[in-house]
Coordinates of C-alpha atoms and ligand atoms in Angstrom, one line a residue:
M1 CA -7.1 -8.3 10.8
S2 CA -8.2 -4.4 10.8
Y3 CA -8.7 -3.6 7.4
T4 CA -11.3 -0.7 7.6
G5 CA -8.4 2.1 8.2
P6 CA -8.6 5.1 10.3
D7 CA -10.1 7.6 7.9
F8 CA -9.7 10.5 9.8
D9 CA -7.7 12.3 7.3
P10 CA -9.1 12.2 4.3
P11 CA -5.6 12.0 1.7
R12 CA -4.8 14.8 -0.4
P13 CA -4.3 14.6 -4.0
R14 CA 0.1 14.9 -4.3
R15 CA 0.2 16.0 -7.7
S16 CA -1.2 14.3 -10.1
P17 CA -4.8 15.5 -11.1
L18 CA -6.0 12.0 -11.6
R19 CA -6.1 11.7 -7.9
R20 CA -9.3 14.0 -7.4
P21 CA -11.8 11.6 -8.6
L22 CA -10.8 9.1 -5.7
T23 CA -14.7 8.9 -4.5
V24 CA -16.2 8.0 -8.1
A25 CA -13.2 5.7 -8.5
L26 CA -13.8 4.2 -5.0
A27 CA -16.9 3.6 -6.1
A28 CA -16.1 2.4 -9.1
L29 CA -13.8 -0.2 -8.1
V30 CA -15.9 -1.5 -5.3
A31 CA -18.0 -2.2 -8.2
G32 CA -15.1 -3.8 -10.2
A33 CA -13.9 -6.1 -7.3
L34 CA -17.9 -7.2 -6.5
L35 CA -17.2 -8.7 -9.9
G36 CA -14.0 -10.3 -9.5
W37 CA -15.4 -11.7 -6.0
G38 CA -18.7 -12.8 -8.9
V39 CA -16.3 -13.8 -11.2
Y40 CA -14.5 -15.8 -9.6
A41 CA -17.5 -17.7 -7.8
A42 CA -19.1 -18.2 -10.7
V43 CA -16.1 -20.1 -11.2
G44 CA -15.8 -22.0 -8.3
G45 CA -11.5 -21.8 -7.6
P46 CA -10.3 -23.9 -4.9
R47 CA -10.3 -22.5 -1.4
D48 CA -9.7 -24.1 1.9
E49 CA -8.5 -27.2 1.1
G50 CA -5.5 -27.5 2.7
G51 CA -6.7 -31.0 4.0
A52 CA -5.8 -32.6 1.5
D53 CA -2.8 -30.8 0.6
R54 CA -1.5 -32.1 4.0
A55 CA -1.9 -35.4 3.5
A56 CA -0.7 -35.9 -0.1
G57 CA 2.0 -33.0 0.4
A58 CA 5.4 -34.4 0.4
R59 CA 6.3 -32.7 3.6
T60 CA 10.6 -32.7 2.8
P61 CA 12.1 -29.8 5.0
P62 CA 13.5 -27.1 2.7
V63 CA 16.6 -27.9 0.7
P64 CA 18.8 -24.8 -0.2
A65 CA 19.6 -25.5 -3.7
S66 CA 22.6 -23.4 -4.1
G67 CA 24.1 -23.9 -0.2
A68 CA 22.1 -20.9 1.5
P69 CA 21.4 -20.8 5.0
A70 CA 18.4 -21.9 7.0
A71 CA 15.5 -19.3 7.7
S72 CA 16.1 -16.7 9.5
G73 CA 12.4 -17.0 10.7
D74 CA 11.1 -13.0 9.5
D75 CA 7.7 -14.6 9.0
A76 CA 7.1 -15.5 12.4
R77 CA 7.7 -12.3 13.6
E78 CA 5.1 -11.1 10.8
P79 CA 1.9 -12.7 11.9
A80 CA 0.1 -11.3 9.0
G81 CA 1.9 -12.2 6.5
G82 CA 4.2 -9.4 4.7
S83 CA 8.0 -10.6 3.9
G84 CA 8.7 -13.7 4.3
S85 CA 11.8 -15.3 5.7
A86 CA 13.0 -19.3 4.6
T87 CA 15.7 -20.3 2.5
A88 CA 16.9 -18.6 -1.2
T89 CA 18.3 -20.2 -3.5
A90 CA 19.7 -17.6 -5.5
T91 CA 18.6 -18.2 -8.8
P92 CA 18.4 -15.3 -11.2
A93 CA 18.3 -18.0 -14.6
A94 CA 14.8 -18.4 -13.1
T95 CA 13.6 -14.9 -14.2
A96 CA 12.5 -16.5 -17.5
S97 CA 11.3 -13.4 -18.7
P98 CA 13.1 -11.2 -21.7
D99 CA 13.0 -7.9 -20.4
R100 CA 16.7 -8.0 -19.1
R101 CA 17.7 -5.1 -21.7
A102 CA 17.0 -1.8 -19.5
P103 CA 18.4 -1.1 -16.0
S104 CA 16.7 2.1 -15.6
P105 CA 13.5 3.5 -17.0
S106 CA 11.7 2.0 -19.6
A107 CA 11.6 4.6 -22.2
P108 CA 9.6 7.9 -21.6
A109 CA 7.5 10.0 -23.8
V110 CA 6.0 6.7 -24.9
S111 CA 2.4 7.1 -26.5
G112 CA -0.2 5.2 -25.0
P113 CA -3.2 5.7 -22.2
L114 CA -0.1 5.4 -19.5
A115 CA 2.2 8.2 -20.9
G116 CA 3.7 10.5 -18.4
K117 CA 2.7 8.0 -15.4
V118 CA 5.8 6.2 -13.5
V119 CA 5.2 3.2 -11.8
V120 CA 7.5 2.2 -9.3
I121 CA 7.6 -2.0 -9.3
D122 CA 9.9 -3.5 -6.2
P123 CA 10.4 -6.6 -6.2
G124 CA 11.0 -8.0 -2.7
H125 CA 14.0 -9.8 -1.4
N126 CA 17.2 -10.0 -3.7
P127 CA 18.7 -13.2 -4.7
G128 CA 21.8 -12.5 -3.4
N129 CA 21.1 -11.6 0.0
F130 CA 21.1 -14.8 1.6
R131 CA 25.0 -14.1 0.7
Y132 CA 25.5 -10.9 3.1
P133 CA 23.5 -11.8 6.2
G134 CA 25.0 -9.0 8.1
R135 CA 24.1 -6.1 6.1
I136 CA 20.5 -7.5 5.6
N137 CA 20.0 -8.2 9.3
R138 CA 21.5 -4.4 9.8
E139 CA 18.2 -1.8 10.8
V140 CA 16.9 0.5 9.8
D141 CA 14.9 3.1 11.1
I142 CA 11.0 2.9 9.4
G143 CA 9.6 5.6 11.2
T144 CA 7.8 3.4 13.4
G145 CA 10.8 1.3 15.3
R146 CA 13.4 -0.1 13.4
K147 CA 13.7 -3.0 11.1
E148 CA 15.9 -6.0 9.0
C149 CA 17.6 -3.5 6.2
D150 CA 15.8 -6.7 4.3
T151 CA 15.0 -10.4 4.2
T152 CA 16.5 -13.6 2.0
G153 CA 12.2 -14.5 1.0
T154 CA 11.0 -17.4 1.4
S155 CA 10.2 -20.7 -0.6
T156 CA 8.8 -23.5 -2.2
D157 CA 10.1 -26.5 -0.7
A158 CA 11.1 -27.9 -3.4
G159 CA 13.6 -24.7 -3.8
Y160 CA 12.2 -22.5 -5.7
A161 CA 13.4 -18.6 -4.0
E162 CA 10.8 -16.4 -3.3
A163 CA 13.7 -13.5 -5.1
A164 CA 13.4 -15.1 -7.8
F165 CA 9.9 -15.1 -8.4
T166 CA 9.3 -11.9 -6.9
L167 CA 11.9 -10.7 -10.6
D168 CA 10.3 -12.6 -13.1
V169 CA 6.5 -11.2 -11.8
A170 CA 7.8 -8.2 -12.0
H171 CA 9.7 -7.9 -15.2
R172 CA 6.3 -9.3 -16.7
L173 CA 4.6 -6.8 -15.1
R174 CA 7.5 -3.5 -16.6
D175 CA 7.0 -5.7 -19.9
L176 CA 2.6 -4.5 -19.6
L177 CA 2.6 -1.7 -18.3
T178 CA 5.4 -0.4 -20.7
R179 CA 3.7 -1.2 -23.2
Q180 CA 0.5 0.8 -22.4
G181 CA 2.4 4.0 -22.1
A182 CA 4.1 4.0 -18.8
T183 CA 7.8 5.2 -17.8
V184 CA 8.6 2.1 -14.5
R185 CA 11.5 1.4 -12.2
L186 CA 12.1 -1.0 -10.7
T187 CA 14.0 -1.4 -7.2
Q188 CA 15.9 -4.4 -8.2
D189 CA 16.6 -5.9 -10.9
G190 CA 19.0 -9.0 -10.2
D191 CA 22.2 -6.2 -10.0
R192 CA 22.7 -5.5 -6.8
A193 CA 24.4 -7.9 -4.4
Y194 CA 22.0 -7.9 -2.0
G195 CA 18.7 -5.4 -1.1
P196 CA 17.8 -2.6 -1.3
C197 CA 17.2 -2.3 1.9
V198 CA 13.4 -1.8 2.2
D199 CA 13.8 1.8 3.6
E200 CA 15.5 3.0 0.6
R201 CA 12.8 1.0 -1.7
A202 CA 10.5 3.2 -0.6
R203 CA 13.2 5.8 -1.0
I204 CA 13.1 4.6 -4.7
G205 CA 9.5 5.5 -4.7
N206 CA 9.3 8.7 -3.4
E207 CA 12.2 9.8 -5.3
A208 CA 10.4 8.6 -8.6
E209 CA 7.4 10.7 -7.3
A210 CA 5.6 7.6 -8.3
D211 CA 2.1 7.5 -9.5
A212 CA 2.0 4.4 -7.9
A213 CA 4.3 1.5 -6.9
V214 CA 3.4 -1.9 -6.1
S215 CA 6.2 -4.4 -3.8
I216 CA 5.7 -7.8 -5.2
H217 CA 6.5 -10.7 -2.4
A218 CA 4.9 -14.5 -2.2
D219 CA 4.3 -15.3 1.3
G220 CA 5.2 -17.8 3.4
S221 CA 3.0 -19.6 5.7
G222 CA 1.7 -23.3 7.3
A223 CA 0.7 -25.8 4.6
G224 CA -2.9 -25.3 3.8
N225 CA -3.0 -21.8 4.0
R226 CA -3.5 -20.4 0.2
G227 CA -4.7 -16.9 -1.9
F228 CA -3.3 -14.0 -2.8
H229 CA -3.8 -11.0 -0.2
V230 CA -3.0 -7.4 -0.9
I231 CA -1.1 -5.6 2.0
L232 CA -2.1 -1.8 2.9
P233 CA 0.0 0.8 4.6
G234 CA -2.1 1.7 7.9
A235 CA -2.0 5.0 9.5
V236 CA 0.8 6.1 10.8
R237 CA 2.6 9.7 12.0
A238 CA 6.2 8.7 13.3
G239 CA 9.3 9.4 13.2
A240 CA 9.8 9.5 9.3
A241 CA 7.2 7.5 8.5
D242 CA 3.4 10.0 7.4
T243 CA 1.2 7.0 5.5
R244 CA -1.5 9.6 6.2
P245 CA -1.7 11.1 3.1
I246 CA -1.7 7.5 0.9
V247 CA -3.5 5.5 3.0
G248 CA -6.6 6.5 1.1
P249 CA -5.0 6.1 -2.5
S250 CA -3.2 3.2 -1.7
R251 CA -6.6 1.4 -0.5
D252 CA -8.3 2.4 -3.9
L253 CA -5.0 0.5 -5.2
G254 CA -4.8 -2.7 -3.6
T255 CA -8.8 -2.7 -3.5
R256 CA -8.6 -2.2 -8.0
I257 CA -5.6 -4.2 -7.6
A258 CA -7.2 -7.7 -5.2
G259 CA -10.4 -7.8 -8.0
H260 CA -8.0 -7.7 -10.8
F261 CA -5.9 -10.8 -9.4
V262 CA -8.5 -12.3 -8.4
R263 CA -10.6 -12.2 -12.3
A264 CA -7.2 -12.4 -14.1
T265 CA -5.9 -15.8 -12.0
G266 CA -8.4 -17.4 -10.4
S267 CA -7.4 -17.5 -7.9
A268 CA -9.1 -17.0 -4.5
P269 CA -8.4 -13.7 -1.9
S270 CA -6.6 -15.8 1.3
N271 CA -7.5 -17.7 3.4
Y272 CA -5.7 -17.5 6.2
V273 CA -5.8 -13.3 6.5
G274 CA -8.1 -10.8 5.7
G275 CA -11.0 -12.4 6.0
G276 CA -11.8 -13.1 2.7
T277 CA -11.2 -9.6 0.9
G278 CA -8.1 -9.9 -0.4
L279 CA -7.2 -7.1 1.6
V280 CA -4.4 -6.7 5.0
T281 CA -4.0 -3.5 6.8
R282 CA -0.2 -3.3 8.2
T283 CA 1.5 -1.0 10.4
D284 CA 4.4 -2.2 10.4
L285 CA 6.4 -2.4 7.0
G286 CA 8.7 -0.6 6.3
G287 CA 8.4 -0.3 3.2
L288 CA 5.1 1.2 3.5
N289 CA 5.6 3.3 6.0
L290 CA 8.0 5.4 4.4
S291 CA 6.0 5.7 1.2
R292 CA 4.9 9.0 0.6
V293 CA 3.6 7.5 -2.8
P294 CA 0.5 4.8 -3.4
K295 CA 1.8 1.9 -2.9
V296 CA 0.6 -1.3 -1.8
F297 CA 2.2 -5.1 -1.2
V298 CA 1.1 -8.3 -3.1
E299 CA 1.2 -11.8 -1.6
C300 CA 0.7 -13.6 -5.2
G301 CA -0.1 -16.7 -2.8
N302 CA 1.7 -19.3 -0.3
M303 CA 4.9 -20.8 -1.3
R304 CA 4.4 -23.1 1.6
D305 CA 1.4 -25.2 0.3
S306 CA 1.8 -27.3 -2.5
R307 CA -1.5 -26.1 -4.3
D308 CA -0.4 -22.7 -3.7
A309 CA 3.7 -24.0 -5.0
A310 CA 2.1 -25.1 -8.1
L311 CA 0.6 -22.2 -9.5
L312 CA 3.9 -20.1 -8.3
T313 CA 6.1 -22.0 -9.6
S314 CA 4.1 -22.0 -13.3
G315 CA 5.3 -19.7 -16.1
A316 CA 2.0 -19.3 -17.8
W317 CA 0.6 -18.7 -13.9
R318 CA 3.1 -15.9 -13.3
Q319 CA 2.0 -14.2 -16.7
K320 CA -2.0 -13.8 -15.2
A321 CA -0.7 -13.2 -11.7
A322 CA 1.1 -10.3 -13.4
Q323 CA -1.6 -9.9 -15.9
G324 CA -3.9 -8.9 -13.0
I325 CA -1.4 -6.8 -10.9
S326 CA -0.8 -4.7 -14.3
G327 CA -5.1 -4.3 -14.6
G328 CA -5.4 -3.1 -10.9
I329 CA -2.7 -0.2 -12.0
V330 CA -4.2 0.6 -15.0
S331 CA -7.8 0.7 -13.5
F332 CA -6.0 3.0 -11.0
L333 CA -4.1 5.2 -12.5
R334 CA -7.3 5.6 -15.5
G335 CA -9.6 6.5 -12.7
Ligands
LIG1 ZN1 8.0 -11.0 0.5

């Protein structure tokens, strides 16, 4: 998987002065990321132990806990990981975060290091998507082609839905960023029946003129495939898509998130995509192709691996994941 994007067009600062010191920041983040890897190596986190998983894991077929339909197989259509699709259990109660009071952006004008900064958090999928196959399967224009409005997302073998995971991490992340003064907006907060579609998810970040946007996911890959990866937008220019101005800043954002994620969670970068870097560049995701603001996807782990699933279903681990993502965002926004 190529992750050295064609940097034929240096990213142009768009609005925020914080974009200017990108070169300096890039050097800093590389150091930071290396520190992260070093810390990881020192801690000696688990890697490549999928064989044991396969032997020990009870490979029961996914059981839709609430009558969800069978998988629509989106993972197969997105070979590099990306938005998974299997069953959704629609258990909004699993979102343990108490922070469900604000349906709209967090209160602005809060003091703190991120005062004045806007962050859009995109909790991948929607717990209700499986109830609306017709709506979420309809195709939308992603610039480079057409793609489903949205997918149901994957789940653990025990039925913990990716959509519940993404919303929970989004709430935790919102809390962390709001405390630092950022204005945070979610693309969905369990407050709509399905979706939004991927084009709208991108549009929400654009219209908010977000300084950073992050889409939260967990993957649906094979057992034994472990670890997190951050998906960066590749350079595309087609139709409504023109990612060239955001490729550089998004790489900066994603690299910082990867470094902080390692340190906060102790998880290793993916052992199945990204060549051990935890970074993957893609040009087939509408949520990235249509973004005009720095944006990345974070695939926090593989729900289909029993050892990763044990992490993803832990509230304490999800808090660490949110802290890692937050740390990367804060680092990016503060330059
Ligand atoms: Zn997903």
